[in-house]
CSV table of C-alpha atoms in Angstrom, one decimal:
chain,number,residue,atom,x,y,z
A,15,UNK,CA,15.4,37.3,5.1
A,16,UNK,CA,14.7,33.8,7.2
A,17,UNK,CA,17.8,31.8,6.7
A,18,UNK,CA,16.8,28.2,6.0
A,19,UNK,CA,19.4,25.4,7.1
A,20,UNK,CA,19.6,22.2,5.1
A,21,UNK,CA,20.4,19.4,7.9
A,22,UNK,CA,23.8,17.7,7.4
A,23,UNK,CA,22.7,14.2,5.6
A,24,UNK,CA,22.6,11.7,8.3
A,25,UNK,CA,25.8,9.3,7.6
A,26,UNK,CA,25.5,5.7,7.3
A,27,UNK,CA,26.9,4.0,9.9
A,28,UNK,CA,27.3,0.7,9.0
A,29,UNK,CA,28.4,1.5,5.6
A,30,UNK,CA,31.5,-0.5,6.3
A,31,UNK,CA,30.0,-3.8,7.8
A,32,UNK,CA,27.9,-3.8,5.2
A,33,UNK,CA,30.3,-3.2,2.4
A,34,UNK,CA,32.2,-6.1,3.8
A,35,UNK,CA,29.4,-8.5,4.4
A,36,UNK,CA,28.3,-7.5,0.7
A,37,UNK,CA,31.9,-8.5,-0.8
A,38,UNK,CA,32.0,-12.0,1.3
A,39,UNK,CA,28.4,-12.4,0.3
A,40,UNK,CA,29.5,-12.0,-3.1
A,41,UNK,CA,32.8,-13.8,-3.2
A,42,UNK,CA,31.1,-17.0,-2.0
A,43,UNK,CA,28.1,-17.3,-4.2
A,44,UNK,CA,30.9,-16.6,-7.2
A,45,UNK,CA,32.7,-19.8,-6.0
A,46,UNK,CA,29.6,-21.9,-5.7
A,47,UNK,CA,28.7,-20.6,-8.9
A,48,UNK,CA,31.8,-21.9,-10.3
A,49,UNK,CA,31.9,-25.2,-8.6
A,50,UNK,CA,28.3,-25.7,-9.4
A,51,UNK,CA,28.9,-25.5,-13.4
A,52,UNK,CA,31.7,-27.9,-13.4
A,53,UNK,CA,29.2,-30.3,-11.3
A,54,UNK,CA,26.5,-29.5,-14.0
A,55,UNK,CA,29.5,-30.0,-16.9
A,56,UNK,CA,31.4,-33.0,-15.4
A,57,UNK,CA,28.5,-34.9,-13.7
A,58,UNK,CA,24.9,-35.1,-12.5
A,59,UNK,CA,22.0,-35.4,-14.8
A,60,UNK,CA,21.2,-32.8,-17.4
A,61,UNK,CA,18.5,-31.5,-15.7
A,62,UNK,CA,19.9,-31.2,-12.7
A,63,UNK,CA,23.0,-29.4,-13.6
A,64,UNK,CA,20.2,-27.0,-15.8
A,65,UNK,CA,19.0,-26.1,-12.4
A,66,UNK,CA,21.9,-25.5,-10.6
A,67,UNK,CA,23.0,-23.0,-12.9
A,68,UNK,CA,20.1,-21.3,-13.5
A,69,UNK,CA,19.8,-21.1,-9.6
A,70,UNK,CA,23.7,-19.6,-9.6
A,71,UNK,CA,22.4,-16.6,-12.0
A,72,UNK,CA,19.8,-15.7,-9.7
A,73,UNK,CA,21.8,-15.9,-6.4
A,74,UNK,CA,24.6,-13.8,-8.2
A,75,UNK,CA,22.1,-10.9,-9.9
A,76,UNK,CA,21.3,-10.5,-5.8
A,77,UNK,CA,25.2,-10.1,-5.2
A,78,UNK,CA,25.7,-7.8,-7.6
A,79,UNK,CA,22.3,-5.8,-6.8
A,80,UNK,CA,23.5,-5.6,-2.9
A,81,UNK,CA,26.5,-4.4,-4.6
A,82,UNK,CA,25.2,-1.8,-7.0
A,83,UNK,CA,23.1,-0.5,-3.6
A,84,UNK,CA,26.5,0.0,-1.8
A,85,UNK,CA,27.8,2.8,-4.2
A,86,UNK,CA,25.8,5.0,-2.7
A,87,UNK,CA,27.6,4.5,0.7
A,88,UNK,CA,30.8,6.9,0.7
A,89,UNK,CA,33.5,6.5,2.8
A,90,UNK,CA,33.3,9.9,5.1
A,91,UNK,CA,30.0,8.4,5.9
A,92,UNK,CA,32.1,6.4,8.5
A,93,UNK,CA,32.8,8.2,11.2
A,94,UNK,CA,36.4,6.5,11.7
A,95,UNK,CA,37.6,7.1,8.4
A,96,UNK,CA,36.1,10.5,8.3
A,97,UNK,CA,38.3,11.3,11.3
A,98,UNK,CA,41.3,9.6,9.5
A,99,UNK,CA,41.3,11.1,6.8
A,100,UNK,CA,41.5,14.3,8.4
A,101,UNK,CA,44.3,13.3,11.1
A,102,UNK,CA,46.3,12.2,8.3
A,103,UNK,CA,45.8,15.7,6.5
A,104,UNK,CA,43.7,14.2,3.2
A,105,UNK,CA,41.1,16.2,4.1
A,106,UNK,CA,41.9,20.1,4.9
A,107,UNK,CA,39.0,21.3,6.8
A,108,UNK,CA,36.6,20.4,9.1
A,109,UNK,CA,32.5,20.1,8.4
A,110,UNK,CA,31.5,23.8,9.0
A,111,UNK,CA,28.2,25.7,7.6
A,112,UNK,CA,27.6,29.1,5.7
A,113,UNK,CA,25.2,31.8,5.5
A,114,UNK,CA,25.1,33.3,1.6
A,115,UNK,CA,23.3,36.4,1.3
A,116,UNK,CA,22.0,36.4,-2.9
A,117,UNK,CA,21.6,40.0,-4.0
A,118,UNK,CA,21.1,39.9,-7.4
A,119,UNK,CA,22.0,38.3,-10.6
A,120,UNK,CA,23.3,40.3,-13.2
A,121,UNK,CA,23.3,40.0,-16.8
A,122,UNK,CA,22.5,41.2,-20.3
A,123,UNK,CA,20.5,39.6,-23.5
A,124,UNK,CA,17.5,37.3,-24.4
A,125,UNK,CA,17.1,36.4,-20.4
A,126,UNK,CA,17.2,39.1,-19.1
A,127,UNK,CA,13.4,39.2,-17.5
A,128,UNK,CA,13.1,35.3,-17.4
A,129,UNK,CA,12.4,33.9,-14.1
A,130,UNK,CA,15.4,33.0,-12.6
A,131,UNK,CA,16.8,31.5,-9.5
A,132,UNK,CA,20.1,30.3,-8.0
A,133,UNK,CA,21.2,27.0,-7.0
A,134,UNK,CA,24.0,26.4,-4.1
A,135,UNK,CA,25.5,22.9,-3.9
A,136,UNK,CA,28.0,22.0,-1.5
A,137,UNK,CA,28.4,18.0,-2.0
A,138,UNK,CA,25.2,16.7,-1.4
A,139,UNK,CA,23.6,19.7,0.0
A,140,UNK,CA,21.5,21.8,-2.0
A,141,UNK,CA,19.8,25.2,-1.4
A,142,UNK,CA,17.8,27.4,-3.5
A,143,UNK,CA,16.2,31.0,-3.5
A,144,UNK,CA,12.6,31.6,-4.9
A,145,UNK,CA,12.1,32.5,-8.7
A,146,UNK,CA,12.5,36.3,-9.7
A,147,UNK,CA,11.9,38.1,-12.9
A,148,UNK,CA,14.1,40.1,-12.3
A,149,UNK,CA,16.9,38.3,-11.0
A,150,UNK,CA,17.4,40.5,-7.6
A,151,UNK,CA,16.8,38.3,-4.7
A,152,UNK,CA,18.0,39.5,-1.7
A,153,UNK,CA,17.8,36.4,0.5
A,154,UNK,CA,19.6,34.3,2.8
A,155,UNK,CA,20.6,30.8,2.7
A,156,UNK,CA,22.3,28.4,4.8
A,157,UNK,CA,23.9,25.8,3.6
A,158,UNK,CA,26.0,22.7,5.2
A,159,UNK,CA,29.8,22.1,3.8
A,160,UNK,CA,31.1,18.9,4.9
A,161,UNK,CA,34.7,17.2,5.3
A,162,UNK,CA,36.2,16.9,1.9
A,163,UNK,CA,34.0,19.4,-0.2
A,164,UNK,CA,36.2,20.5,-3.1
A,165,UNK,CA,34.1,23.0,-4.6
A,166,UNK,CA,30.8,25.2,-3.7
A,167,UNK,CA,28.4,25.7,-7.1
A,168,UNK,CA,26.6,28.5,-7.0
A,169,UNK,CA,24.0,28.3,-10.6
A,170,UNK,CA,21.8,30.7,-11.7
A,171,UNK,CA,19.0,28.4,-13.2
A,172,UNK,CA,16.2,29.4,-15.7
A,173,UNK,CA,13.2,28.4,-13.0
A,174,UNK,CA,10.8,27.4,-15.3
A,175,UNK,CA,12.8,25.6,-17.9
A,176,UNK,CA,14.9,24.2,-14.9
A,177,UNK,CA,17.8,24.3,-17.1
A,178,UNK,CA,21.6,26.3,-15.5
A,179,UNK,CA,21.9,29.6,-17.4
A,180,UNK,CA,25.4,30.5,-15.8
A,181,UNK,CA,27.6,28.6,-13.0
A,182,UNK,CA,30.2,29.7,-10.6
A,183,UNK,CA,32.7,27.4,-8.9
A,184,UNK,CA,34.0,28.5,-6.1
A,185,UNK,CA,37.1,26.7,-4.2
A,186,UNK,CA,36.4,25.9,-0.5
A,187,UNK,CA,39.6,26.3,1.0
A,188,UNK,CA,41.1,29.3,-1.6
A,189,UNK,CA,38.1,31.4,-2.1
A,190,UNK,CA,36.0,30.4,1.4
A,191,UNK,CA,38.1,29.1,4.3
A,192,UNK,CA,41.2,31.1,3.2
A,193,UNK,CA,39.5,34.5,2.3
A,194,UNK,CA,39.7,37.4,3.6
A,195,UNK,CA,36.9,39.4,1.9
A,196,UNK,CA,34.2,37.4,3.1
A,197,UNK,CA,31.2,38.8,4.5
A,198,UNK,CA,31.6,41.6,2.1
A,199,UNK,CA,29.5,42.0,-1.1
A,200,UNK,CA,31.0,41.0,-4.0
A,201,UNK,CA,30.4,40.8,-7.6
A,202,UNK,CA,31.6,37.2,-9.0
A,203,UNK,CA,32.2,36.5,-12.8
A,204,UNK,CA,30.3,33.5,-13.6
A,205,UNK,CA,30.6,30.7,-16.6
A,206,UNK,CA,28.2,31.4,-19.6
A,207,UNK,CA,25.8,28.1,-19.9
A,208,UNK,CA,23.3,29.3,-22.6
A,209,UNK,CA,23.1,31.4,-25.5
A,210,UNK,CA,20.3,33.9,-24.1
A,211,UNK,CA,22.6,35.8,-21.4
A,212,UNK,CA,25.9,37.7,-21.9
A,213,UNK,CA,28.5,38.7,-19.0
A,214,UNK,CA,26.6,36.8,-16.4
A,215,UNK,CA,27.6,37.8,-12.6
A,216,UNK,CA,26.0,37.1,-8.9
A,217,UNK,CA,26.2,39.4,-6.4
A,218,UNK,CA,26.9,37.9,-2.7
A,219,UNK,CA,27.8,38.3,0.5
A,220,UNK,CA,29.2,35.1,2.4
A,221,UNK,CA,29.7,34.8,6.4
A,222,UNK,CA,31.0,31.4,7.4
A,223,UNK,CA,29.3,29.5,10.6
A,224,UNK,CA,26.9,32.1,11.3
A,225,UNK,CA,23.7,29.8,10.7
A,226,UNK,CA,21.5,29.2,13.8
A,227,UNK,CA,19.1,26.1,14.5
């Protein structure tokens, strides 16, 4: 099966100058804010003072938008605090990528020749297989796991309804980095999400930084 690689997310490199030119931003237009409603309060004409204030509001719904598009900006995306994190020991493993080979899904009721699919997520790195009625896949995917991933999901998903039918957590450092039965196939019990499957399981075989470019 071709083994499709999902590029590592490219990292925002100003993420902290702009954080910090967001907060300054911020922290001034609050204080002019504030000095400009005791002006409007304590002198100056009526009007006047109606304008300042109304100006205030605007300047500070801008703040707080430049602020709102900053959450998105995470702090590994730095590269010096990425690296500091993990010379301190926070972070317990080094960005590395997988290959994980999806036999087959196996399980018993309602579902049982829907059109299914499953869903790997490392982070923010998704990969998927295409839709079976049968739930036996037999494909290959690569994925990228970077610095700091708790967990890898692996979801079997109802591909028409796009709704997760069953779910499997698995723990990057115990169950990947730490194992020693990968590259094996092996049967894993998964979580029950919906009422139309009983004793859901995936089949996989996992083989860590064997994808190619």
């Amino acid at each position: 099966s071709a083994c499709v690689l999902h590029k590592k997310r490219k990292p925002c490199q100003s993420a902290r100058a702009e954080l910090l030119y967001t907060f300054k931003y911020s922290y001034y237009l609050l204080h002019e804010m504030i000095g400009l409603v005791f002006r409007s309060l304590f002198g100056g004409g009526l009007f006047d003072g109606f304008f300042m204030v109304v100006g205030a509001a605007v300047f500070s719904c801008f703040a707080l938008c430049g602020l709102y598009k900053c959450r998105n900006c995470r702090i590994r995306d730095c590269g010096c605090c990425k690296r500091c994190m993990r010379s301190a020991g926070i972070d317990k493993f080094d960005d590395f990528e997988m290959m994980v080979v999806v036999h087959e899904a196996l399980f018993t009721g309602a579902k049982a020749r829907a059109n299914t699919c499953v869903r790997i997520t490392a982070g923010m790195q998704t990969v998927m297989t295409a839709e079976s009625n049968k739930a036996v896949f037999h494909e290959s995917l690569c994925i990228f796991v970077e610095q700091g991933t708790e967990t890898v999901n692996v979801e079997l998903m109802d591909s028409r309804e796009r709704r997760v039918l069953a779910s499997l957590k698995l723990n990057t450092i115990k169950d990947l980095i730490e194992s020693e039965n990968l590259g094996r196939e092996k049967v894993w019990p998964m979580k029950q999400k919906s009422k139309g499957l009983l004793n859901p399981r995936v089949r996989l075989s996992i083989v860590l930084d064997s994808c190619e470019e």
